Coordinates of C-alpha atoms in Angstrom, one line a residue:
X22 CA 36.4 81.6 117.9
X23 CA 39.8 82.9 118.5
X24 CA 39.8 86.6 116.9
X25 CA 36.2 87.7 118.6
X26 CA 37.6 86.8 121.8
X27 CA 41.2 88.3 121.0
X28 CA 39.2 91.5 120.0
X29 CA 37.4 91.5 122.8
X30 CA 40.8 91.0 125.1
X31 CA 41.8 94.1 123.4
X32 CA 38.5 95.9 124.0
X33 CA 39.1 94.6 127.8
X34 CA 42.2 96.2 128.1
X35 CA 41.1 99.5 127.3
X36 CA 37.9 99.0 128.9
X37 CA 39.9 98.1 132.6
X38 CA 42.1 100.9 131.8
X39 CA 39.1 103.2 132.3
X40 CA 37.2 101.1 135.3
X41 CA 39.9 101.5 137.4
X42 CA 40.9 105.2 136.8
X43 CA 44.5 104.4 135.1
X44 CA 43.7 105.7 131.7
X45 CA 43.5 109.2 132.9
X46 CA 46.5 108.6 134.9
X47 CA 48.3 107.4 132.0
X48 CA 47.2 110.2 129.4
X49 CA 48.0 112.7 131.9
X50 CA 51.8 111.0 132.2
X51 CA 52.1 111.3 128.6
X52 CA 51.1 114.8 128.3
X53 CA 48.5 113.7 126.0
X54 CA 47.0 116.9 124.0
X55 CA 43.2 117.5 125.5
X56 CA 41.6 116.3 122.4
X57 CA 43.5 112.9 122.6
X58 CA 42.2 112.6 125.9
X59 CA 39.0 113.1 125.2
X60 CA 38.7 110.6 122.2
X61 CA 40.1 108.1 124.5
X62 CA 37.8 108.5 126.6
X63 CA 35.2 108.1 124.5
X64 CA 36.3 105.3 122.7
X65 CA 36.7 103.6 126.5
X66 CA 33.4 104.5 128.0
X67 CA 30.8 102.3 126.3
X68 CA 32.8 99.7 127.2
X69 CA 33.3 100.5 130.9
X70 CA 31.1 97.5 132.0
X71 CA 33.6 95.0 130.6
X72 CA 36.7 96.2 132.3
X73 CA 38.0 94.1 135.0
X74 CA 37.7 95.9 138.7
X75 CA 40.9 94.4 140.3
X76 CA 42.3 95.5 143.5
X77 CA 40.5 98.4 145.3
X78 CA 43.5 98.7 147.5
X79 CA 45.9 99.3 144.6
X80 CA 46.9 102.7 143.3
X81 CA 44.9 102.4 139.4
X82 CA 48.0 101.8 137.4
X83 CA 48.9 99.2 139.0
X84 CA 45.5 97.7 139.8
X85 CA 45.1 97.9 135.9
X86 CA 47.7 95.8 135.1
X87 CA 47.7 93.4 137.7
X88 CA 43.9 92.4 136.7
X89 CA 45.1 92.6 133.4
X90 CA 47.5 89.4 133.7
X91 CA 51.2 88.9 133.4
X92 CA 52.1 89.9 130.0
X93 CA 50.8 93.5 131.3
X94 CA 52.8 93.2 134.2
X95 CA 56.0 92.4 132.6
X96 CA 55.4 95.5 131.0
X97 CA 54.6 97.3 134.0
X98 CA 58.1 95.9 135.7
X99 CA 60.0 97.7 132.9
X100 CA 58.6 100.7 133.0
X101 CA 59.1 100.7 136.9
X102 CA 62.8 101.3 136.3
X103 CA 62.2 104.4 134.3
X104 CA 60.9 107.2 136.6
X105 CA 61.9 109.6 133.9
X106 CA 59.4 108.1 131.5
X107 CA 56.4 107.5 134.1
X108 CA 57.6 110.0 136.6
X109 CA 58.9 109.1 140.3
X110 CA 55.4 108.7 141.7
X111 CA 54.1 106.0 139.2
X112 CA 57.5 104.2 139.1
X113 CA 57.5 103.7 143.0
X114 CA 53.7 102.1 142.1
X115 CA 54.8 100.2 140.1
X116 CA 57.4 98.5 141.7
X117 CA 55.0 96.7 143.6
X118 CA 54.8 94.8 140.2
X119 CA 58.6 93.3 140.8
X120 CA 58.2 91.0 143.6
X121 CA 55.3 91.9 145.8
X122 CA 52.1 90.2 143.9
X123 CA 49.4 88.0 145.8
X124 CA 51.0 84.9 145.9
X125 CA 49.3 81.5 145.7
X126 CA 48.5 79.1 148.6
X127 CA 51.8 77.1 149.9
X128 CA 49.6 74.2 149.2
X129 CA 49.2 74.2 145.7
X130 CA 52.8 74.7 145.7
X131 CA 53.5 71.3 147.2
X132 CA 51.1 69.4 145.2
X133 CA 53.1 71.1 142.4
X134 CA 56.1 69.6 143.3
X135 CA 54.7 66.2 144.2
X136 CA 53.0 66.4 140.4
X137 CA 56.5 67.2 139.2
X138 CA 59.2 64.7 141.1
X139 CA 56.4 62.4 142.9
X140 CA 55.1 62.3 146.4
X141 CA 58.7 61.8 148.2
X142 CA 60.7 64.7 146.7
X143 CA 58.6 66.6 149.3
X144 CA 60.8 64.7 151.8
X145 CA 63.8 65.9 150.4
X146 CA 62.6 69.4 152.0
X147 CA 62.9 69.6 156.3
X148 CA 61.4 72.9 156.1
X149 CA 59.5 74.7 153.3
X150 CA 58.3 78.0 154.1
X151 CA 55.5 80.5 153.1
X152 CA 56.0 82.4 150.4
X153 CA 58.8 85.0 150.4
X154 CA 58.3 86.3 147.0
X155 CA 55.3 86.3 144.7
X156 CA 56.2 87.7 140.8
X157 CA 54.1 87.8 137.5
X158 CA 54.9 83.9 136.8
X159 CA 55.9 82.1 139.3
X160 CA 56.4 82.4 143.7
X161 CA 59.6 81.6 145.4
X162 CA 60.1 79.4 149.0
X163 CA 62.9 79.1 151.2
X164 CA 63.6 75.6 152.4
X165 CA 66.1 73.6 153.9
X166 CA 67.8 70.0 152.7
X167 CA 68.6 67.2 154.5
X168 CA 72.1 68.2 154.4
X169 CA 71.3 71.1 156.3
X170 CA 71.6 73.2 152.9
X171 CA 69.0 76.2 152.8
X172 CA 67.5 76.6 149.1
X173 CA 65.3 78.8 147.6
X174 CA 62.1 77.1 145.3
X175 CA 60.7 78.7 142.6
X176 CA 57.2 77.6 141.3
X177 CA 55.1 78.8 138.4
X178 CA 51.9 80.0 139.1
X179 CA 49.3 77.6 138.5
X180 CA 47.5 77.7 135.5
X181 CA 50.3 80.5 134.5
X182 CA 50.3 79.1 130.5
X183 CA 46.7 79.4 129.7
X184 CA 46.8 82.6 131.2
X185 CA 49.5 83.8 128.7
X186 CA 48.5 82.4 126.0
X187 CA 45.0 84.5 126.2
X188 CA 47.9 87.8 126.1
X189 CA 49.5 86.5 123.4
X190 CA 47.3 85.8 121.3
X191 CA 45.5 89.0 121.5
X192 CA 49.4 90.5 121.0
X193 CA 48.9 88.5 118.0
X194 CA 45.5 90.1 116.9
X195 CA 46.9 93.3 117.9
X196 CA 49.6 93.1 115.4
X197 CA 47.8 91.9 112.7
X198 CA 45.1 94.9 113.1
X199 CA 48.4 97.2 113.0
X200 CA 49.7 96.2 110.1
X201 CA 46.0 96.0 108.1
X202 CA 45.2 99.3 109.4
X203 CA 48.7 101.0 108.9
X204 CA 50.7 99.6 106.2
X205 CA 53.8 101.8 106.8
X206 CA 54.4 99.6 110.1
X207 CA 54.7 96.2 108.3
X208 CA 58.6 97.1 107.5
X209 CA 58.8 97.0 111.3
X210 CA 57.5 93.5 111.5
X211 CA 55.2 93.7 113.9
X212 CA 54.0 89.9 114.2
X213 CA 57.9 89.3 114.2
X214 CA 58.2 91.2 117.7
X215 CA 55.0 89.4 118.9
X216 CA 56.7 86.0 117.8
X217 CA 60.1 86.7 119.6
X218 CA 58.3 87.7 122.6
X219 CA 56.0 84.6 122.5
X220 CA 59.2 82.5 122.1
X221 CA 60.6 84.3 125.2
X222 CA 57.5 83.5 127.2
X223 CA 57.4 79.9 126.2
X224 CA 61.1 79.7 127.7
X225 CA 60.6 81.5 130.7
X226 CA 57.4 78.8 131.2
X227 CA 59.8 75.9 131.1
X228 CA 61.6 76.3 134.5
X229 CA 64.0 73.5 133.4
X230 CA 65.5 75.9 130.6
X231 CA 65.6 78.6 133.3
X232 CA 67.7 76.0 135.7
X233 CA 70.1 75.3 132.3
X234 CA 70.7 79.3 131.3
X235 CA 71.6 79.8 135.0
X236 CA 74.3 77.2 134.4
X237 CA 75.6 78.4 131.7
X238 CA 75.3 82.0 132.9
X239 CA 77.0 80.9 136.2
X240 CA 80.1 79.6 134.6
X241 CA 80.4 82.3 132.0
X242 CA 80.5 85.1 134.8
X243 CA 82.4 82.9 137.6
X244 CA 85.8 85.4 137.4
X245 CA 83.5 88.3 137.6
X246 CA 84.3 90.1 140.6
X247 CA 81.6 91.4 142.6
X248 CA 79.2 89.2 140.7
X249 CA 77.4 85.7 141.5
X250 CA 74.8 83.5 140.6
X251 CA 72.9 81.2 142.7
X252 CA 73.7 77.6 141.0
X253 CA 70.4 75.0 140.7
X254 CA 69.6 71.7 142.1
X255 CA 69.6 69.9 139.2
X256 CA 67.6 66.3 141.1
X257 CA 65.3 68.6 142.4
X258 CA 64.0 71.1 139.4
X259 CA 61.8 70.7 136.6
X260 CA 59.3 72.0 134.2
X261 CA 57.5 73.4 137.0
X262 CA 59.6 74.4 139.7
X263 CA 63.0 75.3 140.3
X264 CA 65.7 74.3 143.2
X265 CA 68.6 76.9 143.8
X266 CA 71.2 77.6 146.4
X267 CA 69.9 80.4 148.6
X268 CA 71.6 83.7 149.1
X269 CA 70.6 86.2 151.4
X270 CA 70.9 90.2 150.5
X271 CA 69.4 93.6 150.0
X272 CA 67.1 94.2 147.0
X273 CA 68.3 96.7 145.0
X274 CA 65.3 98.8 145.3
X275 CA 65.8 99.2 148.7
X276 CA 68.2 101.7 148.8
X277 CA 67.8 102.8 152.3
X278 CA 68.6 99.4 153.3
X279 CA 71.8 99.5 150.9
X280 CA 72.6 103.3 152.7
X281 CA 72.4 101.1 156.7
X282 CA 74.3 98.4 155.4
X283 CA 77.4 100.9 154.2
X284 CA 77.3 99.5 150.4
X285 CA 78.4 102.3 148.2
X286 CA 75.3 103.0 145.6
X287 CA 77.4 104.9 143.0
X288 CA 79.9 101.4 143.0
X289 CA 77.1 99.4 142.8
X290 CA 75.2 101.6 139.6
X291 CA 78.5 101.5 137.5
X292 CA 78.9 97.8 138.3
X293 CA 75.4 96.7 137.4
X294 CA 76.0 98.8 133.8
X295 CA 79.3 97.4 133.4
X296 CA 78.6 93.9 134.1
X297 CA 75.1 94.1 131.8
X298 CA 77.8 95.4 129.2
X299 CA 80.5 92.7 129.5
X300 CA 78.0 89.7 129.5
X301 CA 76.3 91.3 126.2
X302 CA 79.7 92.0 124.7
X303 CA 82.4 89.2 125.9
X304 CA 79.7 86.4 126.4
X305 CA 76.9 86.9 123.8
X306 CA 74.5 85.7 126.9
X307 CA 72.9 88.7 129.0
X308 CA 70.3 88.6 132.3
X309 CA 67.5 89.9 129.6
X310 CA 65.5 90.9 133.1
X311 CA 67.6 93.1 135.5
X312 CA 65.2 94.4 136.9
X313 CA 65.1 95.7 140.8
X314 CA 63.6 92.6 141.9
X315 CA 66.0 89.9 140.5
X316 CA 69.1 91.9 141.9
X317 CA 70.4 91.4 145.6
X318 CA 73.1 92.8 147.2
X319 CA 74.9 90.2 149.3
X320 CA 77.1 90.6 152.9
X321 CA 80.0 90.8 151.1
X322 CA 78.9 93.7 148.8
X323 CA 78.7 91.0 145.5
X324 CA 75.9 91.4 143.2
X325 CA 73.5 88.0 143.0
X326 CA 71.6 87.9 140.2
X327 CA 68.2 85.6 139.9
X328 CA 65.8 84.8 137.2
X329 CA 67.0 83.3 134.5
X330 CA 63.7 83.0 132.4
X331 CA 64.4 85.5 129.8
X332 CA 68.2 85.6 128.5
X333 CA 69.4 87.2 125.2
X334 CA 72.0 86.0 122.8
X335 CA 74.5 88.2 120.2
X336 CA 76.2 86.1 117.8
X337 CA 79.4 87.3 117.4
X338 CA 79.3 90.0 114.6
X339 CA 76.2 90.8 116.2
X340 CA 78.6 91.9 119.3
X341 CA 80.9 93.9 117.2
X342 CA 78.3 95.9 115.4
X343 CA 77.1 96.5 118.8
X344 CA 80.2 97.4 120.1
X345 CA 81.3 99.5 117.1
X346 CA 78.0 101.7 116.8
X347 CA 78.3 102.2 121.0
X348 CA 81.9 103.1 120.4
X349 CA 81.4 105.5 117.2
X350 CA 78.8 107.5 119.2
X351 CA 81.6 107.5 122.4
X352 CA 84.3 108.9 120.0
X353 CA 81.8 111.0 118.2
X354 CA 82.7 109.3 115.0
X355 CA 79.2 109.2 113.2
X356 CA 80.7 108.5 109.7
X357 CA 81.9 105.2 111.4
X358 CA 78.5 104.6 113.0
X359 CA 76.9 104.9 109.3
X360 CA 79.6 103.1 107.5
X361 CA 78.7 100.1 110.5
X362 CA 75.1 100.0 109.8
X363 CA 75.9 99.8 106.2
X364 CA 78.4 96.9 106.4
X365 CA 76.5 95.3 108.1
X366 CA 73.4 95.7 105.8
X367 CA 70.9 96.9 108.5
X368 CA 70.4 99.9 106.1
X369 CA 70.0 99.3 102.5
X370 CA 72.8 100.2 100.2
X371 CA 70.5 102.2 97.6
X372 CA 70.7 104.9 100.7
X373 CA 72.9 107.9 101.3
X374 CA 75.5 106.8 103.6
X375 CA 76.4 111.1 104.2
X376 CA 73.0 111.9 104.8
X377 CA 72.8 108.9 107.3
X378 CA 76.0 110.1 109.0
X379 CA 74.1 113.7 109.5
X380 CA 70.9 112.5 110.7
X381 CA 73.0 110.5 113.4
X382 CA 75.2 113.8 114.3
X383 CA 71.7 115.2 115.0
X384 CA 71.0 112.3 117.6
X385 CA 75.0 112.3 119.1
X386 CA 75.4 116.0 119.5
X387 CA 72.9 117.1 121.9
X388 CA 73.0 114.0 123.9
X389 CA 76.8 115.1 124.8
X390 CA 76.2 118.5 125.4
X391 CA 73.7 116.9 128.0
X392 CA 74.5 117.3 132.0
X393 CA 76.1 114.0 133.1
X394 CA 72.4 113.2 134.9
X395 CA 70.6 113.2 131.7
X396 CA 73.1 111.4 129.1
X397 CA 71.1 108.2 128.0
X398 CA 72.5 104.9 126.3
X399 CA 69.1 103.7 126.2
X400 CA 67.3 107.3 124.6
X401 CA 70.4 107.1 122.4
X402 CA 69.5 103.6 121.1
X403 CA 65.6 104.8 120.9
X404 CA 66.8 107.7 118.9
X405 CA 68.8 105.4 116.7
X406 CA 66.2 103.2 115.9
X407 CA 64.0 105.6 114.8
X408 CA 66.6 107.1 112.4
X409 CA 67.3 103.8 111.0
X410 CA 63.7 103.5 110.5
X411 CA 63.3 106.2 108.0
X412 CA 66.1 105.2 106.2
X413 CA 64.5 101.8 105.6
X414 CA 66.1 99.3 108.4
X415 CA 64.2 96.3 109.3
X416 CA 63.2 95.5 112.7
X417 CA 65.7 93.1 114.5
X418 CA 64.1 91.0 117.2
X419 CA 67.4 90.2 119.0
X420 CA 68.5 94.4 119.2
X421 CA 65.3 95.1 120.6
X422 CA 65.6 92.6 123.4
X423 CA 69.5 94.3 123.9
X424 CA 67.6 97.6 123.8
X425 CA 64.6 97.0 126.2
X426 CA 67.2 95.2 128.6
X427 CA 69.4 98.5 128.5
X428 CA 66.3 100.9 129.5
X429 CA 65.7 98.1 132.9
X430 CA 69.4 98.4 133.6
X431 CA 70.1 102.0 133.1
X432 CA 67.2 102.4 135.1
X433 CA 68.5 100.5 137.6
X434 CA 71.8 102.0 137.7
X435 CA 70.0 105.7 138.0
X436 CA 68.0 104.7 141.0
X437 CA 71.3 103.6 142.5
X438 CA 73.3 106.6 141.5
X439 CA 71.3 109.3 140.0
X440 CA 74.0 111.5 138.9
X441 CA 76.1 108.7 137.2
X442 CA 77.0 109.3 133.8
X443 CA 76.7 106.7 131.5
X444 CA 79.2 106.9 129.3
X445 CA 82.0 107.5 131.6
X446 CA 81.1 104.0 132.5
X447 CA 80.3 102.1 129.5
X448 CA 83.5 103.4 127.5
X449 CA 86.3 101.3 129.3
X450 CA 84.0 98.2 129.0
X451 CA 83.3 99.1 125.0
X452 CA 87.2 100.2 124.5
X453 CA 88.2 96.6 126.0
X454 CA 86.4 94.5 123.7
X455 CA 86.8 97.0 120.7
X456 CA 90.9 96.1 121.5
X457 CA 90.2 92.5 121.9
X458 CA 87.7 91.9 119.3
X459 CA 88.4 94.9 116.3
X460 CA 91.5 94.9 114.1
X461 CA 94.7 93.1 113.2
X462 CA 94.8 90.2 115.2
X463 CA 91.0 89.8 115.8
X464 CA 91.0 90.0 111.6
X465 CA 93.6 87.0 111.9
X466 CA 91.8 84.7 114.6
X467 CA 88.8 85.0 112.0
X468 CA 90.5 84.3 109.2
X469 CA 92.6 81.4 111.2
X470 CA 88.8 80.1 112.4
X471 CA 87.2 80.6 108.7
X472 CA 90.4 78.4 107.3
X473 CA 89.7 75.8 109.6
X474 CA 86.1 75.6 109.0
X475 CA 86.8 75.4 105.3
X476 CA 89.5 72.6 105.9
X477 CA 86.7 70.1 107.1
X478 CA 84.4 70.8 104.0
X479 CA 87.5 71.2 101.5
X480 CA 86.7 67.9 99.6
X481 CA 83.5 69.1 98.7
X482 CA 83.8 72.4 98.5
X483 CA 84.7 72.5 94.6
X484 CA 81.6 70.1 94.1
X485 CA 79.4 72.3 96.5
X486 CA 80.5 75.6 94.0
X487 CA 79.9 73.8 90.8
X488 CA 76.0 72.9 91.9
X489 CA 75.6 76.3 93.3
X490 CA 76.8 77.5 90.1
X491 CA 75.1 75.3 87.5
X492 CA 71.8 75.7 89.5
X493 CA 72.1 79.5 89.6
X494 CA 72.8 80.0 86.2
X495 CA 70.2 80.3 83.6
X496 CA 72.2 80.0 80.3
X497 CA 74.2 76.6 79.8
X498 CA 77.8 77.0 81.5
X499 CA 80.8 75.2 80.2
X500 CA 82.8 73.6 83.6
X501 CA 86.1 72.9 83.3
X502 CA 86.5 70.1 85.4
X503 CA 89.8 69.0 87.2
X504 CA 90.5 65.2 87.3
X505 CA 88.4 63.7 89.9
X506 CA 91.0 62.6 92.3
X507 CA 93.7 65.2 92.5
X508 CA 90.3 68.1 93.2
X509 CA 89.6 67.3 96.5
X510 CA 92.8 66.0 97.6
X511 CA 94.7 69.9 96.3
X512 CA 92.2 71.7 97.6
X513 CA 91.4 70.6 100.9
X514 CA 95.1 70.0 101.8
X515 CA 95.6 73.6 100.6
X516 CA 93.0 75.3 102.9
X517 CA 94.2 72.8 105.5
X518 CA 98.3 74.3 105.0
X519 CA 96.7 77.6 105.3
X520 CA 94.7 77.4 108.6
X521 CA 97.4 75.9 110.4
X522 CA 99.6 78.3 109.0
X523 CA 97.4 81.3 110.9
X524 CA 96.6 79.1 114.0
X525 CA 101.0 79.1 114.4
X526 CA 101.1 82.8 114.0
X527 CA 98.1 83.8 116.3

């Protein structure tokens, strides 16, 4: 029964889409050519009847998506940081989606946390307020400690999982339709994206693995200047709710409130760019939603970053392909950029590396003859990918995550600063780790790190080879075998000389 009712979630969408007046909205946004429109339209209309009404109070964009449900209005958060996508008018709408929902009664939130901890961790709390913030998943309360410590209490909505698991599995259907109906898109792994995004939602449900990430985030960033995260409570989280030190501050969407206060906007722009960069780069571990409404500004001008839910990791190479390709297109060095893709096998070798150097000239060169205002990192990366994709490159779940979190923050910075260019900012951030982590001595601490890894598996590497070699080989292979005893002993003590060896010079 689970693909009727997916299909008809998908008919829904459409259907509210066109009940509450957001379809033409949305068309019209897209410049849509008149006879799209009208085939819209009539594809919508018959099904009128089953579109949700929502909120007659709402503009229809946003009244769309919030009857829609969360997965719709995480979508709607991103695009809320992109007025030059959805224009300044719908962007402003849709900011409501950030922090401003209907939240839930403070009741259900206390019988949450008596569910959670049992009936006397509501003691723990001398005063547990109202709502002060009410998002897609979950609502957050100030409240005070026994200590006299004041605490901010995050709880997930109730009945928040069954309600996204009915968008995900119609993300599901919806994928699987795609890739029936149009073959080409199966090289972009469509159920692939739905799976990573399901896997992002199940963490982001689990407010305990929210409460670790912001401890690990919070001692990865604690030298950061101009940068802090609120630490957790640790006795008083848990699947369900969440316990954090409370910090007062400006949103970052309130930028007349920024302008009283005397914070400098165009500081605060480049530093939210350049910190997203440095987590994503030095760390592997990025905020994977920066969006207005989980950035404050405090008194003392630092940054304080909440909601940890959704956080991205780059494995090492991961970083420095990154860092590389950002670094070719800074230095205009789009041989480099193809001979990275190449290396690091995101484009199939049976390609033309030249032509894939000229096709990315064609995306580097107008972007830098651009005014400082319009030069985009994140149009770059959109560009990028859909180069890559003609020359046959596989959708990567864990770029796309890097590339959807670097439309929220450039967005972001641009409502800060709107004249800041993004490149002037990036490149001292990019050049620093390209120093640190490209070259001679970086080529050293691998090797030094590779030697040592082999050292612990030395005495079996020779026996690993041989199996991997007698069971790859089709034909009989004659092994010449050294004595038993002196193999591992040679080897390993060998690999073990050389590792320490590099560890002295590095």
């Amino acid at each position: 029964m689970r693909g009727p009712h997916n299909i008809l979630r998908l008919i829904r969408t459409l259907a509210t889409f066109q009940r509450t007046g957001a379809l033409p909205v949305i068309l019209q946004q897209a410049e849509a050519p008149a006879r799209l429109r009208l085939v819209a339209h009539l594809l919508a209309w018959p099904f009128t009847w089953l579109g949700l009404k929502g909120d007659p109070a709402l503009p229809p964009v946003v009244r769309a998506i919030t009857a829609l449900g969360p997965a719709y209005i995480k979508f709607g958060q991103i695009l809320s940081t992109r007025p030059d996508i959805v224009g300044g008018d719908l962007a402003m709408q849709l900011r409501y989606l950030q922090d401003r929902l209907p939240p839930f009664p403070t009741v259900l939130a206390k019988q949450q946390i008596a569910a959670e901890l049992g009936p006397e961790a509501i003691d723990a709390f001398t005063d547990f307020s109202e709502p002060v913030a009410a998002a897609s998943i979950a609502q957050v309360h100030s409240a005070r400690l026994i200590d006299g410590r004041e605490v901010a209490v995050k709880v997930l909505r109730p009945s928040i999982e069954r309600a996204f698991r009915v968008d995900v599995d119609a993300f599901y259907t919806g994928a699987r339709i795609v890739e029936a109906l149009l073959p080409f898109s199966r090289r972009l792994r469509p159920m692939d994206v739905v799976r990573h995004f399901d896997g992002v939602v199940t963490g982001e449900l689990d407010l305990r693995l929210e409460a670790a990430a912001a401890g690990e985030f919070a001692v990865n960033t604690s030298a950061d200047e101009g940068f802090r995260v609120p630490a957790p409570i640790w006795n008083l989280s848990g699947r369900t709710l969440m316990t954090m030190d409370w910090v007062d501050g400006i949103s970052l969407a309130d930028t007349d409130a920024l302008d009283a206060a005397g914070h400098d906007r165009t500081v605060l722009g480049a530093r939210v760019l350049q910190l997203f960069l440095n987590h994503a780069l030095r760390d592997g571990l990025f905020h994977a939603d920066m969006h207005h409404g989980n950035l404050k500004v405090g008194p003392d001008g630092a940054i304080v970053a909440y909601d940890f839910g959704i956080m991205g990791r780059l494995d090492p190479y991961t970083r420095r392909v990154y860092a590389e390709i950002l670094y070719g297109f800074i230095r205009r060095d789009y041989r480099r950029v193809a001979e990275v893709h190449f290396e690091a096998g995101y484009v199939p070798r049976d390609r033309d590396i030249d032509e894939f150097a000229r096709a990315l000239r064609v995306i580097g060169e107008p972007i830098f003859g651009m005014d400082a205002t319009h030069i985009s990192m994140a149009r770059l990366l959109s560009y990028l990918f859909e180069v890559t994709e003609r020359f046959g490159m596989r959708t990567r779940t864990e770029l796309i995550l890097l590339q959807r979190t670097m439309v929220v923050v450039e967005g972001v910075a641009r409502s800060l600063d709107p004249h800041i260019n993004i490149w002037q900012v990036a490149r001292p951030v990019v050049e620093a780790y390209i120093r640190e982590n490209v070259g001679p001595r970086a080529a050293l601490r691998d090797l030094a790190q590779t030697a040592r890894v082999l050292a612990r598996f030395g005495p079996r590497l020779p026996e690993l080879v041989e199996q991997r070699l007698i069971r790859d080989d089709a034909e009989p292979t004659v092994i010449v075998r050294t004595p038993s005893r002196l193999k591992p002993m040679a080897v390993g003590a060998a690999i073990a000389l050389i590792g320490v060896a590099i560890g002295a010079l590095i």
